[in-house]
Coordinates of C-alpha atoms in Angstrom, one line a residue:
M1 CA 2.5 -14.3 5.0
T2 CA 4.5 -17.3 6.1
T3 CA 7.2 -17.3 8.7
D4 CA 10.7 -18.5 8.2
L5 CA 11.7 -20.1 11.4
S6 CA 15.2 -21.1 10.3
A7 CA 18.1 -19.4 12.0
P8 CA 20.5 -17.5 9.9
N9 CA 23.8 -19.2 9.3
V10 CA 26.7 -17.2 10.8
P11 CA 30.2 -18.0 9.4
Q12 CA 32.6 -19.0 12.0
S13 CA 36.4 -19.1 11.9
E14 CA 38.2 -22.2 13.1
G15 CA 38.2 -22.4 16.9
S16 CA 35.6 -19.8 17.4
T17 CA 32.3 -20.2 19.2
T18 CA 28.9 -18.7 18.7
T19 CA 26.4 -17.4 21.2
A20 CA 23.5 -17.4 18.8
G21 CA 20.3 -17.3 20.9
R22 CA 22.3 -16.9 24.2
G23 CA 24.5 -13.9 23.6
K24 CA 23.8 -10.4 24.7
R25 CA 22.0 -8.2 22.3
P26 CA 24.3 -5.8 20.5
R27 CA 24.2 -2.3 21.7
P28 CA 22.2 0.0 19.4
P29 CA 24.2 2.8 17.7
F30 CA 22.9 5.5 20.1
G31 CA 21.9 3.4 23.1
V32 CA 18.6 1.8 23.9
S33 CA 17.2 4.8 25.6
T34 CA 18.0 7.1 22.6
V35 CA 16.5 4.7 20.1
S36 CA 13.4 4.2 22.3
L37 CA 13.1 8.0 22.6
L38 CA 13.2 8.5 18.9
A39 CA 10.7 5.7 18.4
V40 CA 8.3 7.3 20.9
L41 CA 8.6 10.7 19.3
I42 CA 7.9 9.2 15.9
A43 CA 4.8 7.4 17.3
L44 CA 3.5 10.6 18.9
F45 CA 4.0 12.5 15.7
S46 CA 2.2 9.8 13.8
L47 CA -0.8 10.2 16.1
I48 CA -1.4 13.8 15.1
P49 CA -4.2 13.0 12.5
L50 CA -6.0 10.8 15.0
G51 CA -5.6 13.4 17.7
Y52 CA -6.9 16.0 15.3
V53 CA -10.1 14.1 14.7
L54 CA -10.7 13.4 18.4
Y55 CA -10.0 17.1 19.3
M56 CA -12.3 18.5 16.6
T57 CA -15.1 16.1 17.6
A58 CA -14.8 17.1 21.3
A59 CA -14.5 20.8 20.5
T60 CA -17.6 20.7 18.3
G61 CA -19.9 19.6 21.1
W62 CA -22.0 16.5 21.4
D63 CA -25.3 18.1 20.2
T64 CA -23.7 19.6 17.1
V65 CA -21.9 16.3 16.4
V66 CA -25.2 14.4 16.5
D67 CA -26.9 16.9 14.3
L68 CA -24.1 16.8 11.7
I69 CA -23.7 13.0 11.7
V70 CA -27.3 11.8 12.1
R71 CA -28.6 13.3 8.9
P72 CA -29.7 12.0 5.5
R73 CA -26.6 13.1 3.6
V74 CA -24.3 11.1 6.0
G75 CA -26.6 8.1 5.6
E76 CA -26.3 8.4 1.8
L77 CA -22.5 8.6 1.9
L78 CA -22.3 5.7 4.4
L79 CA -24.6 3.5 2.2
N80 CA -22.5 4.4 -0.9
T81 CA -19.3 3.5 0.9
V82 CA -20.5 0.3 2.4
L83 CA -22.0 -0.9 -0.9
L84 CA -18.8 -0.1 -2.7
M85 CA -16.9 -2.3 -0.3
V86 CA -19.5 -5.0 -0.2
F87 CA -19.3 -5.5 -4.0
T88 CA -15.6 -4.6 -4.7
V89 CA -13.8 -6.5 -2.0
P90 CA -15.2 -9.9 -2.8
L91 CA -14.6 -9.3 -6.5
C92 CA -11.0 -8.4 -5.8
L93 CA -10.7 -11.5 -3.7
G94 CA -12.1 -13.7 -6.4
L95 CA -9.9 -12.2 -9.2
G96 CA -6.8 -12.1 -7.0
V97 CA -6.9 -15.6 -5.6
G98 CA -8.2 -17.1 -8.8
G99 CA -5.4 -15.5 -10.8
A100 CA -2.8 -16.5 -8.3
W101 CA -4.0 -20.1 -8.3
L102 CA -3.9 -20.3 -12.1
V103 CA -0.4 -18.8 -12.2
E104 CA 1.1 -20.8 -9.3
R105 CA -0.7 -24.1 -9.2
T106 CA -1.8 -25.0 -12.7
R107 CA -0.1 -25.8 -16.0
L108 CA -1.1 -22.5 -17.4
R109 CA 0.8 -21.7 -20.6
G110 CA 2.9 -18.6 -20.3
H111 CA 2.4 -18.6 -16.5
R112 CA 5.6 -16.5 -16.0
W113 CA 4.2 -13.8 -18.3
W114 CA 0.8 -13.9 -16.7
A115 CA 2.4 -13.6 -13.3
V116 CA 3.8 -10.2 -14.2
L117 CA 0.8 -9.0 -16.3
L118 CA -1.6 -9.6 -13.4
A119 CA 0.4 -7.3 -11.2
A120 CA 0.8 -4.6 -13.9
P121 CA -2.4 -2.7 -13.2
L122 CA -0.9 -1.4 -10.0
A123 CA 1.3 0.8 -12.2
I124 CA -1.8 2.8 -13.2
P125 CA -3.2 5.1 -10.6
A126 CA -6.9 4.6 -10.0
F127 CA -7.8 8.2 -11.0
V128 CA -5.9 7.6 -14.3
N129 CA -7.9 4.3 -14.7
S130 CA -11.1 6.3 -14.2
Y131 CA -10.0 8.9 -16.7
S132 CA -9.5 6.2 -19.3
W133 CA -12.8 4.6 -18.7
V134 CA -14.6 7.9 -18.9
S135 CA -12.8 8.5 -22.2
A136 CA -14.1 5.1 -23.4
V137 CA -17.6 5.4 -21.9
P138 CA -18.5 9.1 -21.1
S139 CA -21.8 8.1 -19.5
L140 CA -20.1 6.2 -16.7
E141 CA -21.2 7.3 -13.2
G142 CA -22.6 5.9 -10.0
L143 CA -22.0 2.8 -7.9
W144 CA -21.5 0.1 -10.5
S145 CA -19.0 2.3 -12.4
G146 CA -17.2 2.8 -9.1
V147 CA -17.2 -1.0 -8.5
L148 CA -15.8 -1.6 -12.0
I149 CA -13.0 0.9 -11.8
A150 CA -12.1 0.0 -8.2
T151 CA -12.0 -3.7 -8.9
L152 CA -9.8 -3.3 -12.0
S153 CA -7.5 -1.0 -10.1
Y154 CA -7.1 -2.9 -6.8
F155 CA -7.4 -6.6 -7.4
P156 CA -3.5 -6.9 -7.7
L157 CA -3.4 -5.9 -4.0
V158 CA -4.9 -9.4 -3.3
Y159 CA -3.2 -11.2 -6.2
I160 CA 0.4 -10.3 -5.2
P161 CA 0.3 -11.6 -1.6
A162 CA -1.9 -14.6 -2.6
A163 CA 0.6 -15.6 -5.4
A164 CA 3.5 -15.2 -3.0
T165 CA 1.9 -17.3 -0.4
L166 CA 0.9 -20.1 -2.8
G167 CA 4.5 -20.2 -4.0
R168 CA 5.7 -20.8 -0.4
L169 CA 3.1 -23.3 0.8
D170 CA 4.4 -26.8 1.3
P171 CA 2.5 -29.0 -1.2
A172 CA 2.9 -32.1 1.0
I173 CA -0.3 -31.3 2.8
E174 CA -2.2 -31.1 -0.6
Q175 CA -0.6 -34.3 -1.7
S176 CA -1.7 -36.0 1.5
A177 CA -5.3 -34.8 1.0
A178 CA -5.3 -36.0 -2.6
S179 CA -4.0 -39.4 -1.5
L180 CA -7.0 -39.7 0.9
G181 CA -9.4 -39.4 -2.0
L182 CA -10.1 -35.6 -2.2
G183 CA -10.5 -34.2 -5.7
S184 CA -8.8 -31.1 -7.0
W185 CA -11.6 -28.7 -6.0
A186 CA -12.0 -30.3 -2.6
V187 CA -8.2 -29.9 -2.0
F188 CA -8.4 -26.3 -3.0
F189 CA -11.3 -25.3 -0.8
R190 CA -10.5 -27.5 2.2
V191 CA -6.6 -27.3 2.2
V192 CA -5.3 -24.5 0.1
L193 CA -7.8 -21.8 0.7
P194 CA -7.6 -21.9 4.6
Q195 CA -3.8 -21.4 4.3
L196 CA -4.4 -18.2 2.2
R197 CA -6.3 -16.6 5.1
I198 CA -3.6 -14.2 6.1
A199 CA -2.9 -13.1 2.5
M200 CA -6.6 -12.8 1.8
T201 CA -7.5 -10.8 4.9
G202 CA -4.5 -8.6 4.4
G203 CA -5.3 -8.0 0.8
A204 CA -8.9 -7.3 1.5
L205 CA -8.0 -4.8 4.2
L206 CA -5.7 -3.0 1.7
V207 CA -8.5 -2.9 -0.9
A208 CA -11.0 -1.6 1.6
L209 CA -8.7 1.1 2.9
H210 CA -8.0 2.2 -0.7
L211 CA -11.7 2.4 -1.3
L212 CA -12.1 4.7 1.7
A213 CA -9.2 6.9 0.7
E214 CA -9.7 7.2 -3.0
Y215 CA -10.9 10.6 -4.3
G216 CA -10.0 11.2 -7.9
A217 CA -11.4 8.0 -9.4
F218 CA -14.8 8.5 -7.8
A219 CA -15.0 12.3 -8.3
M220 CA -14.4 11.7 -12.0
I221 CA -17.4 9.5 -12.3
R222 CA -19.6 11.6 -10.0
F223 CA -19.9 8.9 -7.3
D224 CA -20.1 10.4 -3.8
T225 CA -18.2 8.8 -1.0
F226 CA -17.0 10.3 2.3
T227 CA -13.7 11.3 0.8
T228 CA -15.2 13.2 -2.2
A229 CA -17.7 14.9 0.2
I230 CA -15.0 16.0 2.6
M231 CA -13.0 17.5 -0.3
V232 CA -16.1 19.4 -1.4
Q233 CA -16.7 20.7 2.1
F234 CA -13.1 21.8 2.4
Q235 CA -13.1 23.6 -0.9
S236 CA -16.4 25.4 -0.1
T237 CA -15.9 26.2 3.6
F238 CA -12.2 25.6 4.2
N239 CA -12.0 23.1 7.1
G240 CA -15.6 23.5 8.1
T241 CA -17.2 21.7 11.0
A242 CA -19.3 19.5 8.7
G243 CA -16.2 18.3 6.8
N244 CA -14.5 17.5 10.1
M245 CA -17.4 15.4 11.3
L246 CA -17.4 13.5 8.0
A247 CA -13.7 12.9 8.6
S248 CA -14.5 11.4 12.0
V249 CA -16.9 8.9 10.5
L250 CA -14.3 8.0 7.9
V251 CA -11.7 7.4 10.7
L252 CA -14.1 5.2 12.6
L253 CA -14.7 3.1 9.5
C254 CA -10.9 2.7 9.1
L255 CA -10.5 1.6 12.7
L256 CA -13.4 -0.9 12.4
L257 CA -11.7 -2.4 9.3
L258 CA -8.4 -2.8 11.2
L259 CA -10.1 -4.5 14.0
A260 CA -12.0 -6.8 11.6
E261 CA -8.8 -7.8 9.8
V262 CA -7.1 -8.6 13.1
K263 CA -10.1 -10.7 14.2
S264 CA -10.4 -12.6 11.0
R265 CA -6.7 -13.3 10.6
G266 CA -6.8 -16.0 13.3
T267 CA -3.9 -17.5 15.2
A268 CA -3.0 -20.4 12.9
R269 CA 0.5 -20.6 11.6
Y270 CA 1.5 -22.2 8.3
A271 CA 5.3 -22.3 8.5
R272 CA 7.0 -25.5 7.7
I273 CA 9.3 -26.6 10.5
G274 CA 10.1 -30.1 9.6
S275 CA 13.4 -31.4 8.4
G276 CA 14.3 -31.9 4.8
A277 CA 13.7 -29.9 1.6
Q278 CA 10.3 -28.6 0.7
A279 CA 8.7 -30.5 -2.1
K280 CA 8.0 -28.8 -5.4
A281 CA 4.3 -28.1 -6.1
I282 CA 2.7 -30.3 -8.7
R283 CA 0.9 -28.1 -11.3
L284 CA -2.6 -29.3 -12.1
P285 CA -3.4 -29.9 -15.8
L286 CA -6.1 -27.5 -17.1
G287 CA -7.1 -29.7 -20.0
A288 CA -10.2 -28.3 -21.7
Y289 CA -10.1 -25.3 -19.3
Q290 CA -6.8 -24.1 -20.8
L291 CA -8.4 -21.9 -23.5
P292 CA -11.1 -20.4 -21.2
A293 CA -8.4 -19.6 -18.6
Q294 CA -6.3 -17.9 -21.2
L295 CA -9.2 -15.9 -22.5
A296 CA -10.3 -14.9 -18.9
L297 CA -6.8 -13.7 -18.0
L298 CA -6.5 -11.9 -21.3
A299 CA -9.8 -10.1 -20.8
L300 CA -8.9 -9.1 -17.3
T301 CA -5.5 -7.8 -18.4
V302 CA -6.9 -5.9 -21.3
L303 CA -9.6 -4.2 -19.1
A304 CA -7.3 -3.4 -16.2
F305 CA -4.1 -2.5 -18.0
G306 CA -4.5 -2.5 -21.8
L307 CA -7.6 -0.2 -22.0
P308 CA -6.2 2.5 -19.7
L309 CA -2.8 2.5 -21.4
W310 CA -4.5 2.6 -24.8
F311 CA -6.6 5.6 -24.1
V312 CA -3.7 7.5 -22.5
L313 CA -1.7 6.9 -25.6
K314 CA -4.7 7.8 -27.8
W315 CA -5.1 11.1 -26.0
V316 CA -1.3 11.7 -26.3
M317 CA -1.5 11.2 -30.0
A318 CA -4.6 13.3 -30.4
G319 CA -2.9 16.2 -28.6
G320 CA 0.1 16.1 -30.8
S321 CA 3.3 18.0 -30.0
D322 CA 1.4 20.8 -28.3
V323 CA 0.7 18.8 -25.2
W324 CA 4.4 18.2 -24.6
A325 CA 5.1 21.8 -23.6
A326 CA 8.4 21.6 -21.8
E327 CA 7.7 24.7 -19.6
E328 CA 4.8 22.7 -18.0
L329 CA 5.9 19.1 -18.1
I330 CA 9.5 19.6 -16.9
P331 CA 8.6 21.5 -13.7
A332 CA 5.9 18.9 -12.9
L333 CA 8.3 16.0 -13.5
S334 CA 11.2 17.5 -11.6
Q335 CA 9.0 18.4 -8.6
T336 CA 7.5 14.9 -8.6
L337 CA 10.9 13.4 -8.6
M338 CA 12.1 15.8 -5.9
Y339 CA 9.2 15.2 -3.6
G340 CA 9.3 11.4 -4.3
A341 CA 13.0 11.2 -3.6
A342 CA 12.9 13.4 -0.5
G343 CA 9.8 11.7 0.9
A344 CA 11.3 8.2 0.3
L345 CA 14.6 9.2 2.0
V346 CA 13.0 10.8 5.0
T347 CA 10.5 8.0 5.5
T348 CA 13.2 5.4 5.3
V349 CA 15.4 7.2 7.8
V350 CA 12.4 7.7 10.2
A351 CA 11.5 4.0 10.0
F352 CA 15.0 2.8 11.2
P353 CA 14.7 3.5 14.9
M354 CA 11.3 1.8 15.2
A355 CA 12.4 -1.2 13.1
Y356 CA 15.6 -1.6 15.1
L357 CA 13.7 -1.6 18.3
A358 CA 11.1 -4.0 17.1
V359 CA 13.7 -6.5 15.8
R360 CA 16.6 -6.2 18.2
H361 CA 14.6 -5.4 21.4
P362 CA 11.1 -6.8 20.9
S363 CA 8.5 -6.2 23.6
W364 CA 4.9 -5.1 24.0
F365 CA 6.2 -1.6 24.1
S366 CA 7.8 -1.8 20.6
K367 CA 4.7 -3.5 19.3
M368 CA 2.4 -0.7 20.5
L369 CA 4.7 1.9 19.0
E370 CA 4.6 0.1 15.7
L371 CA 0.8 -0.3 15.8
S372 CA 0.5 3.5 16.1
N373 CA 2.1 3.9 12.7
Y374 CA -0.2 1.3 11.1
I375 CA -3.3 3.1 12.5
T376 CA -2.2 6.4 11.0
S377 CA -1.2 5.0 7.7
S378 CA -4.6 3.4 7.3
L379 CA -6.3 6.8 7.5
P380 CA -7.1 8.4 4.1
G381 CA -4.8 11.1 2.8
I382 CA -7.5 13.7 3.0
V383 CA -7.8 13.2 6.8
V384 CA -4.0 13.5 7.2
G385 CA -4.1 16.5 5.0
L386 CA -6.9 18.2 7.0
A387 CA -5.0 17.4 10.2
F388 CA -1.8 19.1 9.0
V389 CA -3.8 22.1 7.6
T390 CA -5.4 22.7 11.0
V391 CA -2.3 22.0 13.1
S392 CA 0.0 24.1 10.9
I393 CA -2.4 27.1 10.9
R394 CA -3.3 27.1 14.6
V395 CA 0.0 25.9 16.2
V396 CA 2.8 26.8 13.8
P397 CA 1.3 29.0 11.1
G398 CA 4.7 29.8 9.6
V399 CA 5.0 26.2 8.2
Y400 CA 1.6 26.2 6.5
Q401 CA 1.9 25.2 2.8
T402 CA 5.6 24.5 2.9
A403 CA 7.5 21.6 1.5
G404 CA 8.3 20.3 5.0
V405 CA 4.7 19.9 5.9
L406 CA 3.9 18.0 2.7
I407 CA 6.9 15.7 3.2
A408 CA 5.8 15.1 6.8
A409 CA 2.4 14.1 5.6
Y410 CA 4.0 11.6 3.1
V411 CA 6.0 10.1 6.0
L412 CA 2.9 9.5 8.1
L413 CA 1.0 8.0 5.1
F414 CA 3.6 5.7 3.8
L415 CA 5.9 4.9 6.8
P416 CA 4.8 1.2 7.1
R417 CA 5.9 0.6 3.5
A418 CA 9.5 1.4 4.6
L419 CA 9.1 -0.1 8.1
V420 CA 8.0 -3.6 6.9
N421 CA 11.0 -3.8 4.5
I422 CA 13.6 -2.6 7.0
R423 CA 12.3 -5.0 9.6
A424 CA 12.7 -7.8 7.2
G425 CA 16.2 -6.6 6.4
L426 CA 17.2 -6.3 10.0
A427 CA 15.8 -9.8 10.8
Q428 CA 18.2 -11.2 8.1
A429 CA 21.2 -9.3 9.5
P430 CA 22.6 -11.6 12.2
K431 CA 23.1 -9.7 15.4
E432 CA 26.2 -11.9 16.1
L433 CA 28.0 -10.0 13.3
D434 CA 27.2 -6.8 15.1
E435 CA 28.4 -8.3 18.4
A436 CA 31.7 -9.5 16.7
A437 CA 32.4 -6.0 15.4
Q438 CA 31.8 -4.4 18.8
S439 CA 34.0 -7.1 20.4
L440 CA 36.8 -6.1 18.0
G441 CA 36.8 -2.6 19.3
K442 CA 34.3 -0.9 17.0
T443 CA 31.9 1.5 18.6
P444 CA 28.1 0.7 18.3
L445 CA 27.8 3.5 15.8
E446 CA 30.7 2.2 13.7
S447 CA 29.4 -1.4 13.8
F448 CA 25.9 -0.1 12.8
F449 CA 27.2 1.7 9.7
K450 CA 29.7 -0.9 8.7
V451 CA 27.8 -4.1 9.4
T452 CA 24.0 -3.7 10.1
L453 CA 23.3 -0.8 7.7
R454 CA 25.2 -2.5 4.8
L455 CA 23.3 -5.8 5.3
T456 CA 20.0 -3.9 5.6
A457 CA 20.6 -1.6 2.6
P458 CA 18.9 -3.7 -0.1
A459 CA 15.7 -4.1 2.0
A460 CA 15.7 -0.4 2.8
A461 CA 16.1 0.5 -0.8
G462 CA 13.1 -1.7 -1.7
G463 CA 11.1 0.1 1.0
A464 CA 12.2 3.5 -0.3
A465 CA 11.2 2.5 -3.8
L466 CA 7.7 1.6 -2.6
V467 CA 7.4 4.9 -0.8
F468 CA 8.5 6.7 -4.0
L469 CA 5.8 4.9 -6.0
A470 CA 3.1 5.9 -3.5
I471 CA 4.2 9.6 -3.5
V472 CA 4.3 9.8 -7.3
N473 CA 0.6 8.7 -7.4
E474 CA -0.6 10.6 -4.2
L475 CA -3.3 13.2 -4.9
T476 CA -5.5 14.3 -2.0
A477 CA -2.8 15.2 0.6
T478 CA -0.8 16.9 -2.2
L479 CA -3.8 19.0 -3.2
L480 CA -4.4 20.1 0.3
L481 CA -0.8 20.8 1.5
S482 CA 1.4 21.6 -1.4
P483 CA 3.0 25.0 -1.5
N484 CA 1.7 27.6 -3.9
G485 CA 3.1 27.1 -7.3
T486 CA 3.8 23.4 -6.7
R487 CA 3.2 21.2 -9.8
T488 CA 3.4 17.5 -9.6
L489 CA 2.4 15.0 -12.2
A490 CA -0.7 14.0 -10.2
T491 CA -1.9 17.5 -9.4
E492 CA -1.3 18.7 -13.0
F493 CA -3.1 15.7 -14.4
W494 CA -6.0 16.4 -12.0
S495 CA -6.2 20.0 -12.9
K496 CA -6.3 19.4 -16.7
S497 CA -8.7 16.4 -16.5
S498 CA -11.0 18.4 -14.3
E499 CA -11.2 21.0 -17.0
I500 CA -12.1 18.2 -19.5
D501 CA -8.7 18.8 -21.2
Y502 CA -8.1 15.1 -21.6
A503 CA -5.4 15.5 -24.3
G504 CA -3.5 17.9 -22.1
A505 CA -3.8 15.5 -19.1
A506 CA -2.5 12.5 -21.1
P507 CA 1.3 13.2 -20.9
Y508 CA 1.1 13.5 -17.2
A509 CA -0.7 10.2 -16.9
L510 CA 1.8 8.5 -19.2
L511 CA 4.7 9.8 -17.2
M512 CA 3.1 8.6 -14.0
I513 CA 2.7 5.1 -15.5
L514 CA 6.3 5.1 -16.8
L515 CA 7.6 6.1 -13.3
S516 CA 5.3 3.5 -11.6
A517 CA 6.0 0.5 -13.8
P518 CA 9.5 -0.4 -12.6
M519 CA 8.5 0.2 -8.9
T520 CA 5.5 -2.1 -9.4
Y521 CA 7.8 -4.8 -10.9
L522 CA 10.1 -4.4 -7.9
L523 CA 7.1 -4.9 -5.5
F524 CA 6.2 -8.1 -7.3
Q525 CA 9.7 -9.4 -7.3
Q526 CA 10.1 -8.5 -3.6
S527 CA 7.0 -10.4 -2.7
K528 CA 8.4 -13.5 -4.4
K529 CA 11.7 -13.2 -2.4
V530 CA 9.8 -12.8 0.8
A531 CA 7.9 -16.0 -0.1
G532 CA 11.2 -17.8 -0.5
Q533 CA 11.2 -18.2 -4.2

């Protein structure tokens, strides 16, 4: 991600003065202490899953922990998980960066269409992708099948930030390198690629975390990972000690990935701070490579998006009108929309205090509070689900399997999606306007609602849309925490596909894709706006 160092322009009336950069910070709507207290409470709440893992590990006893972790089964799961990441992450990086470079830096015919099509696979949940591939090749199972499905499902997580970054990079550096005699490939590897480090490391982290968290896609092809093993343990022994220890290993892997991403990100900055307008990138001619590039992108799009959509539609047609039973579909759709909307709204509201503190009153304290949310959101849904199962049963048994607990889990899992967007919106809402409103007699609360909130609303809406998309496709935490009788599109799809009722599962898959498609397009467009396009 690049950084825009330009200060926002604040309109001034004749004879007025501005105190940009020197004025006092506007008072927050409820006072600094209240906003800080809310942010602290949110941070403490977000640490429940991590605290659960630490508590269960300590309560189990060191000898038992060693016996449960140092055993062949854990070694097998660790090997499967590591190999999955070793093969999948580089493939996603290659496809994501390669696709982004073709779309943004070459004279690729139809590059605007390809830009959208390469992001489209995000609209198809990984477990629906797996369902489609098993329909096409019933014998799929094991590591290489997992690598295939995961790569086709998650490469857009690298492509989208890489394309946005390439669109923002100042081509003057590339032109200078070319004028010094470097060829196109040398410019790419020595100039362009290093500037994609942040996008690549961030995308690789997202892919790796999704690999650790994914359950449905790998369970369907009978490939064992920590997440599938934990779910089996939970279903057989209901929160047994062995499952908790597997969860502790999974959490450790997540934390190691976060540390590795921070370490590999580096400290270099690629923002353009010079005067004058940024030059427009010169697209490189593909020449004889035009046809191979078109065929490669076509093959990738067909495998990642076309094939899953085709088999979903095929099963829908095979099932006929019987699979569209309103008494089953309407409750699942309505509850999905209800949980998605409620979770998105609550998550967006919860994100505001922390985002306000981080933007308007930045400090090491606000950074630490924000970091706590990122740590929790990196944990797989199954770990968050197990934490809420244990806490709700032991501490507040009356709330176990209630809608409130499920929405709380959604908030912890997807809070950063709203937080990042609200931070960007607040950063673009000049504090001078808030100061002016308060100087004209408005209370901090009035100025917040009439000025800051109105300017931040589009970014907040974008964050809410991304949270909604995540909730629609969430499976593991919903399976663990949903109240009895709850039917969502994801859980109903999983129930029917687990019974090999592929025709019955198809309408739920199709509805998830239809709900996810506009949100995926919004994510793609938002990344372009952040990149300054």
